[in-house]
Amino acid sequence: MADEKSDSVSEKQAPVIDENSRDTAIAMTEFDTSTNNGSRRDLIRDSDDGDPNQTMFFTLEDKPRRIDFVLVYEIDKFDPAKDRQRKTFEQNLTDVGVILEHDTSADGKLGCVKIHSPWEALMKGAKLLGLRKRLNVKMDSKRALDSCFRFFSPDQSIVPDEGHFFTAPFDPSKLNLFANNDPDEFFTNAERNLITKLFLDSTECPVEEKEGGVYINKGIDSLINHEVYSAAFPLHEGNIKPMSNDPNFFKGKDKDRLRLYHSWAKPCNAFRLQPLEYVRKYFGEKIGLYFAWLGFYTTFLIPATMFGFGVFLYGLITLPTDQTSKDACNVKGAGNFTLCPLCDNLCDFEKLSDSCLYARLTHVFDNYGTVAFAVFMAGWALAFLEFWKRSQAALQFMWSTNNYEAYEKLRPGYEKNVKKYIVNPVTGKKEPTVPAHEQLLRLFTSMSMIFFLICVVCIAIFAVLVYRLAVAAALFAVDQNGAKLITTVTASVLNLIIITVLGFIYNWLALIATKLEKHKTFSDHEESYTFKIIVFQFINYYGSIIYIAFFKGSFIDPPGKKNMYVFGKYRQDECDPTGCFIELTIQLAIIMVGKQALNGFIEFILPAIKNCFRRVNENTIGRQRWEDDYDLEDNSTFLFFDEYLEMVIQFGFVTLFVVAFPLAPLFALINNVIEIRLDAYKALKMFRRPPAARAQDIGAWYPILRGFAYLAVITNGFIIAWTSDFIPKLVYIWNSSNSVGGRRLTGYLDWSLSSVNTSLLSRTNDAKADIYDKRTHRVKYPECRFRGHVTLGENSEYEPTREYWQILFARMAFVIVFEHLCFLLMSLISIFVPDIPGRIKQMWRYERQLEQSIAYEDSFAHVRERRASMGEQVAEVNEVTEITSH
């Protein structure tokens, strides 16, 4: 590749290469774009595809060169100023040592700059980035359990295991120490576009005028933000084709995309492990970490799924023997209890047996296994995070990212919008800045917008509550049967629709608010945006669930009392006599499963429709690969942000309220098995290939997940104590004399329901049902039952009974004991599960020893050479002396 050097276009020094790098400067060559029908030089044909328009190379006078990056701009929107900026930027870019070639689209509307980084530039870029490369020393990375998962391993005929090698910081002067130092294969394709992106980000382009004086645009992102270019991206490698019986189908260069599709993205690989090494080689470490985390999370859901499904089965199996549901369904016993109306005007008295279905469903999900499941899930959540840290540490070592620090540059939007400048004391150049008072004002405005939107969410929750009351009253006026279940299900579906719509609106407004804050770096911008989205989505998705779990029916007095009404007029929402637990289960199930189904549609169908519409009016004849890739959806701004957010919200469903829906891990597992392949398919076929990015962890998402894990202990403890009937049943068993054998809960429903005189009820003259029998003029229902523990006091006011205080004390005691037990378990897991596996620590030590050995050999090489030369001189003297003596 040394012959890629040619004459310099400009004497201007490269922005990222020192002054001694002029030997890598090259000439910029342009395509003859006078015609598009044969006047071009013949394009090189890739080894896997006979279509010359789908090549990964461009051709100069001597040999083909790989396209590492492409820059696209719009020819039909010609602007002289932007054209000058492009030429200046490309002139400066060639000083770095890259080779450029210009091209136009088949329809002549788009221009393209193809970029190739030659061997010399790649070596210098790798040294600047501090890349670590494989040494000629292979490590033994196999584990004892690897053979157990051989059946689930990726197809080795498609993605063969290349093994793991020790690494060292790349040094061009020691190429003989590194494995496979062939210039064509030494750097992976992801590393090539990573280095090329460094050149693009570091190249400067002066802009003629702006308020505050002349300023410098630095980096391709800034030029895209100023619409000098419309896109910059690396090309996808090769075309995706159906499987062939050809033994050479997966052999050859540029087959990673094809390998990944057939071994990873296809649905038939749903139960195979992911080829993470190939994902990392193709997309880079940042995307590789996302798929590694998602795969690890999905695998960890298996024990939670088994336990949760066991709790569900236990509820089904013990349902025929459950005394509470049997009593509720017994129309000759407790089922004949008259219940107070749930609304004042249209609701009739009903029997406890009308809640038979609710009572049965409640036992299926709320049984003695629920408490054990809650403790298990508390330990599971922290165990998942602790073991992920171990897995992440292993990936950091294998991928050589443990000491990686991201290079922070100014965000393009910051450069464009900020009009005040200060002089950088290090570089002596002007840099944009935002005064402190302006920053505070912008932050206050942004937070005000966020607070307003959170209030909108609370109003939406209240609107759903009003819908529940209105629909329940209307259905009770028509038919008592099924009114409560229909109300619960329809209200949950309506809530899901509102959540989805508000989510779209908020994502858009949160981005506007974050841009308004004018963060200097992209990491600050992303962290601020992440914080806003998490806070809003937490309230948006979990607000209605929190209301049902902790507030519904908790502040209600006996029917007819003033505290039953909001603003003295509107009656509060009440729980079923069998409790709010099953309503919480239905709400959680519909929102969680519905969200997953909607996200699947939005993530897959919408990008496919957009891509089809982009191509519907375009001529596909003679199109090149960069044109096809340009038409794909761009997902590089917040790389896999929506996918992370979706999984974090799902993690909240699986942990925060899992006791109310033990099947949540099962639905999460099914969704994630599909999600991995869906995300892989989108990344390979529906989205442009994003520039490779390095990362050593999953960033801000880990502390968010950890916060959810600790919060889950509190929420699950309070759900069991306040929403479930677990504590009241224990108190009843403790107090009841009839607590022997299977009949120990006999009479529990009678004990849990209090009575009120029907004459105290607030019922108007147009009520559907009257407490008097019109034929006998006698009271039909002298009293009715409601959920609670109260009794009439001496002053004819209802007062809490002794059982009420016993239950309250038991609930508080349970929460304290439960939380301490869970936090103790979590502390033990943190103590006894080290963050870094012992095997990785040992490999790290070996690698450091190897680096020290190389550094030692390099430091004393000249001493050994001098001693060797002196030894040769001494030997010659001795030989002459011996000859002379003879």
CSV table of N, CA and C in Angstrom, one decimal, residues 489-612:
chain,number,residue,atom,x,y,z
A,489,VAL,N,-60.8,-3.1,31.7
A,489,VAL,CA,-60.1,-3.4,30.5
A,489,VAL,C,-60.1,-2.2,29.5
A,490,THR,N,-61.2,-1.6,29.3
A,490,THR,CA,-61.3,-0.4,28.4
A,490,THR,C,-60.5,0.8,28.9
A,491,ALA,N,-60.6,1.0,30.2
A,491,ALA,CA,-59.8,2.1,30.8
A,491,ALA,C,-58.3,1.9,30.6
A,492,SER,N,-57.9,0.6,30.7
A,492,SER,CA,-56.4,0.3,30.6
A,492,SER,C,-56.0,0.5,29.1
A,493,VAL,N,-56.9,0.1,28.2
A,493,VAL,CA,-56.5,0.3,26.8
A,493,VAL,C,-56.5,1.8,26.4
A,494,LEU,N,-57.5,2.5,26.9
A,494,LEU,CA,-57.5,4.0,26.7
A,494,LEU,C,-56.2,4.6,27.3
A,495,ASN,N,-55.8,4.2,28.5
A,495,ASN,CA,-54.6,4.7,29.1
A,495,ASN,C,-53.4,4.4,28.3
A,496,LEU,N,-53.3,3.2,27.7
A,496,LEU,CA,-52.2,2.8,26.8
A,496,LEU,C,-52.1,3.7,25.6
A,497,ILE,N,-53.3,4.0,25.0
A,497,ILE,CA,-53.3,4.9,23.8
A,497,ILE,C,-52.8,6.3,24.2
A,498,ILE,N,-53.3,6.8,25.4
A,498,ILE,CA,-52.8,8.2,25.8
A,498,ILE,C,-51.3,8.2,26.1
A,499,ILE,N,-50.9,7.1,26.8
A,499,ILE,CA,-49.4,7.0,27.1
A,499,ILE,C,-48.6,7.0,25.8
A,500,THR,N,-49.0,6.3,24.7
A,500,THR,CA,-48.3,6.3,23.5
A,500,THR,C,-48.3,7.6,22.8
A,501,VAL,N,-49.4,8.3,22.8
A,501,VAL,CA,-49.5,9.6,22.1
A,501,VAL,C,-48.7,10.6,22.9
A,502,LEU,N,-48.8,10.7,24.2
A,502,LEU,CA,-48.0,11.6,25.0
A,502,LEU,C,-46.5,11.3,24.9
A,503,GLY,N,-46.2,10.0,24.7
A,503,GLY,CA,-44.8,9.7,24.6
A,503,GLY,C,-44.2,10.3,23.4
A,504,PHE,N,-44.9,10.2,22.2
A,504,PHE,CA,-44.4,10.8,21.0
A,504,PHE,C,-44.2,12.4,21.1
A,505,ILE,N,-45.3,13.0,21.7
A,505,ILE,CA,-45.2,14.4,21.9
A,505,ILE,C,-44.1,14.8,22.8
A,506,TYR,N,-43.9,14.1,23.9
A,506,TYR,CA,-42.9,14.5,24.8
A,506,TYR,C,-41.5,14.3,24.3
A,507,ASN,N,-41.3,13.2,23.6
A,507,ASN,CA,-39.9,13.0,23.0
A,507,ASN,C,-39.5,14.1,22.1
A,508,TRP,N,-40.5,14.7,21.3
A,508,TRP,CA,-40.2,15.8,20.5
A,508,TRP,C,-39.9,17.0,21.3
A,509,LEU,N,-40.8,17.3,22.3
A,509,LEU,CA,-40.6,18.5,23.1
A,509,LEU,C,-39.4,18.4,24.0
A,510,ALA,N,-39.0,17.2,24.5
A,510,ALA,CA,-37.8,17.1,25.3
A,510,ALA,C,-36.6,17.4,24.5
A,511,LEU,N,-36.6,17.0,23.2
A,511,LEU,CA,-35.4,17.3,22.4
A,511,LEU,C,-35.3,18.8,22.1
A,512,ILE,N,-36.4,19.5,21.9
A,512,ILE,CA,-36.4,20.9,21.8
A,512,ILE,C,-35.9,21.6,23.0
A,513,ALA,N,-36.4,21.1,24.2
A,513,ALA,CA,-36.0,21.7,25.5
A,513,ALA,C,-34.5,21.5,25.7
A,514,THR,N,-34.0,20.3,25.4
A,514,THR,CA,-32.6,20.0,25.6
A,514,THR,C,-31.7,20.9,24.6
A,515,LYS,N,-32.2,21.1,23.4
A,515,LYS,CA,-31.4,22.0,22.5
A,515,LYS,C,-31.4,23.4,23.0
A,516,LEU,N,-32.6,23.8,23.6
A,516,LEU,CA,-32.7,25.1,24.2
A,516,LEU,C,-31.6,25.4,25.3
A,517,GLU,N,-31.2,24.3,26.0
A,517,GLU,CA,-30.3,24.5,27.1
A,517,GLU,C,-28.8,24.7,26.5
A,518,LYS,N,-28.6,24.4,25.3
A,518,LYS,CA,-27.3,24.7,24.6
A,518,LYS,C,-26.1,24.1,25.4
A,519,HIS,N,-26.2,22.7,25.5
A,519,HIS,CA,-25.1,22.0,26.1
A,519,HIS,C,-23.8,22.0,25.2
A,520,LYS,N,-22.7,22.1,25.8
A,520,LYS,CA,-21.5,22.3,25.0
A,520,LYS,C,-21.0,21.0,24.3
A,521,THR,N,-21.1,19.9,25.0
A,521,THR,CA,-20.7,18.6,24.4
A,521,THR,C,-21.9,17.7,24.2
A,522,PHE,N,-21.7,16.7,23.3
A,522,PHE,CA,-22.8,15.8,23.0
A,522,PHE,C,-23.1,14.9,24.2
A,523,SER,N,-22.1,14.6,25.0
A,523,SER,CA,-22.4,13.7,26.2
A,523,SER,C,-23.3,14.5,27.2
A,524,ASP,N,-23.0,15.8,27.4
A,524,ASP,CA,-23.9,16.6,28.3
A,524,ASP,C,-25.3,16.7,27.7
A,525,HIS,N,-25.4,16.9,26.4
A,525,HIS,CA,-26.6,17.0,25.7
A,525,HIS,C,-27.4,15.6,25.9
A,526,GLU,N,-26.8,14.5,25.7
A,526,GLU,CA,-27.4,13.2,25.8
A,526,GLU,C,-27.9,12.9,27.2
A,527,GLU,N,-27.0,13.2,28.2
A,527,GLU,CA,-27.4,13.0,29.6
A,527,GLU,C,-28.6,13.8,30.0
A,528,SER,N,-28.7,15.1,29.6
A,528,SER,CA,-29.8,15.9,29.9
A,528,SER,C,-31.1,15.4,29.2
A,529,TYR,N,-31.0,15.0,28.0
A,529,TYR,CA,-32.1,14.4,27.3
A,529,TYR,C,-32.6,13.1,27.9
A,530,THR,N,-31.6,12.3,28.3
A,530,THR,CA,-31.9,11.0,28.9
A,530,THR,C,-32.7,11.2,30.3
A,531,PHE,N,-32.2,12.2,31.1
A,531,PHE,CA,-32.9,12.5,32.3
A,531,PHE,C,-34.3,12.9,32.1
A,532,LYS,N,-34.5,13.8,31.2
A,532,LYS,CA,-35.9,14.3,30.9
A,532,LYS,C,-36.8,13.1,30.5
A,533,ILE,N,-36.3,12.3,29.6
A,533,ILE,CA,-37.1,11.2,29.0
A,533,ILE,C,-37.4,10.2,30.1
A,534,ILE,N,-36.5,9.9,31.0
A,534,ILE,CA,-36.7,8.9,32.0
A,534,ILE,C,-37.7,9.4,33.0
A,535,VAL,N,-37.6,10.6,33.5
A,535,VAL,CA,-38.5,11.2,34.4
A,535,VAL,C,-40.0,11.2,33.9
A,536,PHE,N,-40.1,11.6,32.6
A,536,PHE,CA,-41.4,11.7,32.0
A,536,PHE,C,-42.0,10.3,31.8
A,537,GLN,N,-41.2,9.4,31.2
A,537,GLN,CA,-41.7,8.1,30.9
A,537,GLN,C,-42.1,7.3,32.2
A,538,PHE,N,-41.3,7.6,33.2
A,538,PHE,CA,-41.6,6.9,34.5
A,538,PHE,C,-43.0,7.3,34.9
A,539,ILE,N,-43.4,8.6,34.9
A,539,ILE,CA,-44.7,9.0,35.3
A,539,ILE,C,-45.7,8.6,34.3
A,540,ASN,N,-45.4,8.7,33.0
A,540,ASN,CA,-46.3,8.4,31.9
A,540,ASN,C,-46.7,6.9,32.0
A,541,TYR,N,-45.7,6.0,32.1
A,541,TYR,CA,-46.1,4.6,32.1
A,541,TYR,C,-46.5,4.0,33.4
A,542,TYR,N,-45.9,4.5,34.5
A,542,TYR,CA,-46.2,3.9,35.8
A,542,TYR,C,-47.2,4.7,36.6
A,543,GLY,N,-47.6,5.9,36.2
A,543,GLY,CA,-48.5,6.8,37.0
A,543,GLY,C,-49.8,6.1,37.3
A,544,SER,N,-50.5,5.6,36.3
A,544,SER,CA,-51.8,4.9,36.6
A,544,SER,C,-51.6,3.7,37.4
A,545,ILE,N,-50.5,3.0,37.2
A,545,ILE,CA,-50.3,1.8,38.0
A,545,ILE,C,-50.0,2.1,39.5
A,546,ILE,N,-49.3,3.2,39.7
A,546,ILE,CA,-49.0,3.6,41.1
A,546,ILE,C,-50.3,4.1,41.7
A,547,TYR,N,-51.2,4.7,41.0
A,547,TYR,CA,-52.5,5.2,41.5
A,547,TYR,C,-53.3,4.0,42.0
A,548,ILE,N,-53.4,2.9,41.2
A,548,ILE,CA,-54.2,1.8,41.5
A,548,ILE,C,-53.6,1.0,42.7
A,549,ALA,N,-52.3,0.9,42.7
A,549,ALA,CA,-51.6,0.1,43.7
A,549,ALA,C,-51.6,0.8,45.1
A,550,PHE,N,-51.4,2.1,45.1
A,550,PHE,CA,-51.2,2.7,46.4
A,550,PHE,C,-52.3,3.7,46.9
A,551,PHE,N,-53.1,4.2,45.9
A,551,PHE,CA,-54.0,5.3,46.3
A,551,PHE,C,-55.5,4.9,46.1
A,552,LYS,N,-55.8,4.1,45.2
A,552,LYS,CA,-57.2,3.8,44.9
A,552,LYS,C,-57.8,3.1,46.1
A,553,GLY,N,-58.9,3.6,46.7
A,553,GLY,CA,-59.6,3.0,47.8
A,553,GLY,C,-58.9,3.1,49.1
A,554,SER,N,-57.8,3.9,49.2
A,554,SER,CA,-57.1,4.0,50.5
A,554,SER,C,-57.6,5.1,51.4
A,555,PHE,N,-58.3,6.0,50.8
A,555,PHE,CA,-58.8,7.2,51.6
A,555,PHE,C,-60.3,7.3,51.6
A,556,ILE,N,-61.0,6.2,51.6
A,556,ILE,CA,-62.4,6.2,51.5
A,556,ILE,C,-63.0,5.9,52.9
A,557,ASP,N,-64.0,6.7,53.3
A,557,ASP,CA,-64.8,6.4,54.5
A,557,ASP,C,-66.0,5.5,54.1
A,558,PRO,N,-66.8,5.1,55.1
A,558,PRO,CA,-68.0,4.3,54.8
A,558,PRO,C,-68.9,5.1,53.8
A,559,PRO,N,-69.7,4.4,53.0
A,559,PRO,CA,-70.6,5.0,52.0
A,559,PRO,C,-71.5,6.0,52.7
A,560,GLY,N,-71.7,7.2,52.1
A,560,GLY,CA,-72.6,8.2,52.6
A,560,GLY,C,-71.8,9.3,53.4
A,561,LYS,N,-70.6,9.0,53.8
A,561,LYS,CA,-69.8,10.0,54.5
A,561,LYS,C,-69.3,11.1,53.5
A,562,LYS,N,-68.9,12.3,54.1
A,562,LYS,CA,-68.5,13.4,53.2
A,562,LYS,C,-67.1,13.1,52.6
A,563,ASN,N,-66.3,12.3,53.3
A,563,ASN,CA,-64.9,12.0,52.8
A,563,ASN,C,-65.0,11.1,51.6
A,564,MET,N,-66.2,10.6,51.2
A,564,MET,CA,-66.3,9.7,50.1
A,564,MET,C,-66.3,10.6,48.8
A,565,TYR,N,-66.3,11.9,48.9
A,565,TYR,CA,-66.5,12.7,47.7
A,565,TYR,C,-65.3,13.7,47.6
A,566,VAL,N,-64.9,13.9,46.3
A,566,VAL,CA,-63.9,14.9,46.0
A,566,VAL,C,-64.6,16.2,45.7
A,567,PHE,N,-64.1,17.3,46.3
A,567,PHE,CA,-64.7,18.6,46.1
A,567,PHE,C,-66.2,18.6,46.6
A,568,GLY,N,-66.5,17.7,47.5
A,568,GLY,CA,-67.8,17.6,48.0
A,568,GLY,C,-68.9,17.2,47.1
A,569,LYS,N,-68.5,16.7,45.8
A,569,LYS,CA,-69.5,16.4,44.8
A,569,LYS,C,-69.2,15.1,44.1
A,570,TYR,N,-67.9,14.8,43.8
A,570,TYR,CA,-67.6,13.7,43.0
A,570,TYR,C,-67.2,12.5,43.9
A,571,ARG,N,-67.8,11.4,43.7
A,571,ARG,CA,-67.5,10.2,44.5
A,571,ARG,C,-66.2,9.6,44.1
A,572,GLN,N,-65.4,9.2,45.1
A,572,GLN,CA,-64.1,8.6,44.8
A,572,GLN,C,-64.2,7.3,44.2
A,573,ASP,N,-63.2,6.9,43.5
A,573,ASP,CA,-63.1,5.6,42.8
A,573,ASP,C,-62.8,4.6,43.9
A,574,GLU,N,-63.6,3.4,43.9
A,574,GLU,CA,-63.4,2.4,44.9
A,574,GLU,C,-63.0,1.1,44.3
A,575,CYS,N,-62.4,0.3,45.2
A,575,CYS,CA,-61.9,-1.1,44.8
A,575,CYS,C,-63.1,-2.0,44.9
A,576,ASP,N,-63.0,-3.1,44.2
A,576,ASP,CA,-63.9,-4.2,44.3
A,576,ASP,C,-63.9,-4.8,45.7
A,577,PRO,N,-64.9,-5.4,46.2
A,577,PRO,CA,-64.9,-6.0,47.5
A,577,PRO,C,-63.8,-7.0,47.7
A,578,THR,N,-63.4,-7.6,46.6
A,578,THR,CA,-62.3,-8.6,46.7
A,578,THR,C,-60.9,-7.9,46.6
A,579,GLY,N,-60.9,-6.5,46.5
A,579,GLY,CA,-59.6,-5.8,46.5
A,579,GLY,C,-59.3,-5.2,45.1
A,580,CYS,N,-58.2,-4.5,45.1
A,580,CYS,CA,-57.7,-3.8,43.8
A,580,CYS,C,-56.6,-4.6,43.1
A,581,PHE,N,-56.3,-5.7,43.7
A,581,PHE,CA,-55.1,-6.5,43.2
A,581,PHE,C,-55.3,-6.9,41.7
A,582,ILE,N,-56.4,-7.5,41.4
A,582,ILE,CA,-56.6,-8.0,40.0
A,582,ILE,C,-56.7,-6.8,39.1
A,583,GLU,N,-57.3,-5.7,39.5
A,583,GLU,CA,-57.3,-4.5,38.7
A,583,GLU,C,-55.9,-4.0,38.3
A,584,LEU,N,-55.1,-4.1,39.3
A,584,LEU,CA,-53.6,-3.7,39.1
A,584,LEU,C,-53.0,-4.7,38.1
A,585,THR,N,-53.3,-5.9,38.3
A,585,THR,CA,-52.7,-7.0,37.3
A,585,THR,C,-53.2,-6.7,35.9
A,586,ILE,N,-54.5,-6.4,35.7
A,586,ILE,CA,-55.0,-6.2,34.4
A,586,ILE,C,-54.4,-4.9,33.8
A,587,GLN,N,-54.3,-3.9,34.6
A,587,GLN,CA,-53.7,-2.6,34.1
A,587,GLN,C,-52.2,-2.8,33.7
A,588,LEU,N,-51.5,-3.5,34.5
A,588,LEU,CA,-50.0,-3.8,34.2
A,588,LEU,C,-49.9,-4.7,33.0
A,589,ALA,N,-50.7,-5.7,32.9
A,589,ALA,CA,-50.6,-6.6,31.7
A,589,ALA,C,-50.9,-5.9,30.4
A,590,ILE,N,-52.0,-5.1,30.4
A,590,ILE,CA,-52.4,-4.5,29.1
A,590,ILE,C,-51.3,-3.4,28.7
A,591,ILE,N,-50.8,-2.6,29.7
A,591,ILE,CA,-49.9,-1.6,29.3
A,591,ILE,C,-48.5,-2.2,28.9
A,592,MET,N,-48.1,-3.2,29.6
A,592,MET,CA,-46.8,-3.8,29.3
A,592,MET,C,-46.8,-4.5,27.9
A,593,VAL,N,-47.8,-5.4,27.8
A,593,VAL,CA,-47.9,-6.2,26.5
A,593,VAL,C,-48.3,-5.3,25.4
A,594,GLY,N,-49.2,-4.4,25.6
A,594,GLY,CA,-49.6,-3.5,24.5
A,594,GLY,C,-48.5,-2.6,24.1
A,595,LYS,N,-47.7,-2.1,25.0
A,595,LYS,CA,-46.5,-1.3,24.7
A,595,LYS,C,-45.5,-2.1,23.8
A,596,GLN,N,-45.3,-3.3,24.2
A,596,GLN,CA,-44.3,-4.1,23.4
A,596,GLN,C,-44.8,-4.3,22.0
A,597,ALA,N,-46.1,-4.6,21.8
A,597,ALA,CA,-46.7,-4.8,20.5
A,597,ALA,C,-46.6,-3.5,19.7
A,598,LEU,N,-47.0,-2.4,20.3
A,598,LEU,CA,-46.9,-1.1,19.5
A,598,LEU,C,-45.5,-0.7,19.2
A,599,ASN,N,-44.5,-1.0,20.1
A,599,ASN,CA,-43.2,-0.7,19.8
A,599,ASN,C,-42.6,-1.5,18.6
A,600,GLY,N,-43.1,-2.8,18.6
A,600,GLY,CA,-42.6,-3.6,17.5
A,600,GLY,C,-43.1,-3.1,16.2
A,601,PHE,N,-44.3,-2.6,16.1
A,601,PHE,CA,-44.9,-2.0,14.9
A,601,PHE,C,-44.1,-0.7,14.5
A,602,ILE,N,-43.9,0.1,15.5
A,602,ILE,CA,-43.3,1.4,15.3
A,602,ILE,C,-41.9,1.2,14.8
A,603,GLU,N,-41.1,0.3,15.5
A,603,GLU,CA,-39.7,0.1,15.2
A,603,GLU,C,-39.5,-0.6,13.8
A,604,PHE,N,-40.4,-1.4,13.4
A,604,PHE,CA,-40.1,-2.2,12.2
A,604,PHE,C,-40.9,-1.7,11.0
A,605,ILE,N,-42.2,-1.6,11.2
A,605,ILE,CA,-43.1,-1.2,10.1
A,605,ILE,C,-42.8,0.2,9.6
A,606,LEU,N,-42.7,1.2,10.5
A,606,LEU,CA,-42.6,2.5,10.0
A,606,LEU,C,-41.3,2.8,9.3
A,607,PRO,N,-40.1,2.3,9.7
A,607,PRO,CA,-38.9,2.5,8.9
A,607,PRO,C,-39.0,1.8,7.6
A,608,ALA,N,-39.6,0.6,7.5
A,608,ALA,CA,-39.8,0.0,6.2
A,608,ALA,C,-40.6,0.8,5.3
A,609,ILE,N,-41.7,1.4,5.8
A,609,ILE,CA,-42.6,2.2,4.9
A,609,ILE,C,-41.8,3.5,4.5
A,610,LYS,N,-41.1,4.1,5.4
A,610,LYS,CA,-40.3,5.3,5.0
A,610,LYS,C,-39.3,4.9,3.9
A,611,ASN,N,-38.6,3.8,4.0
A,611,ASN,CA,-37.6,3.4,3.0
A,611,ASN,C,-38.3,3.1,1.7
A,612,CYS,N,-39.4,2.5,1.7
A,612,CYS,CA,-40.2,2.2,0.5
A,612,CYS,C,-40.6,3.5,-0.2
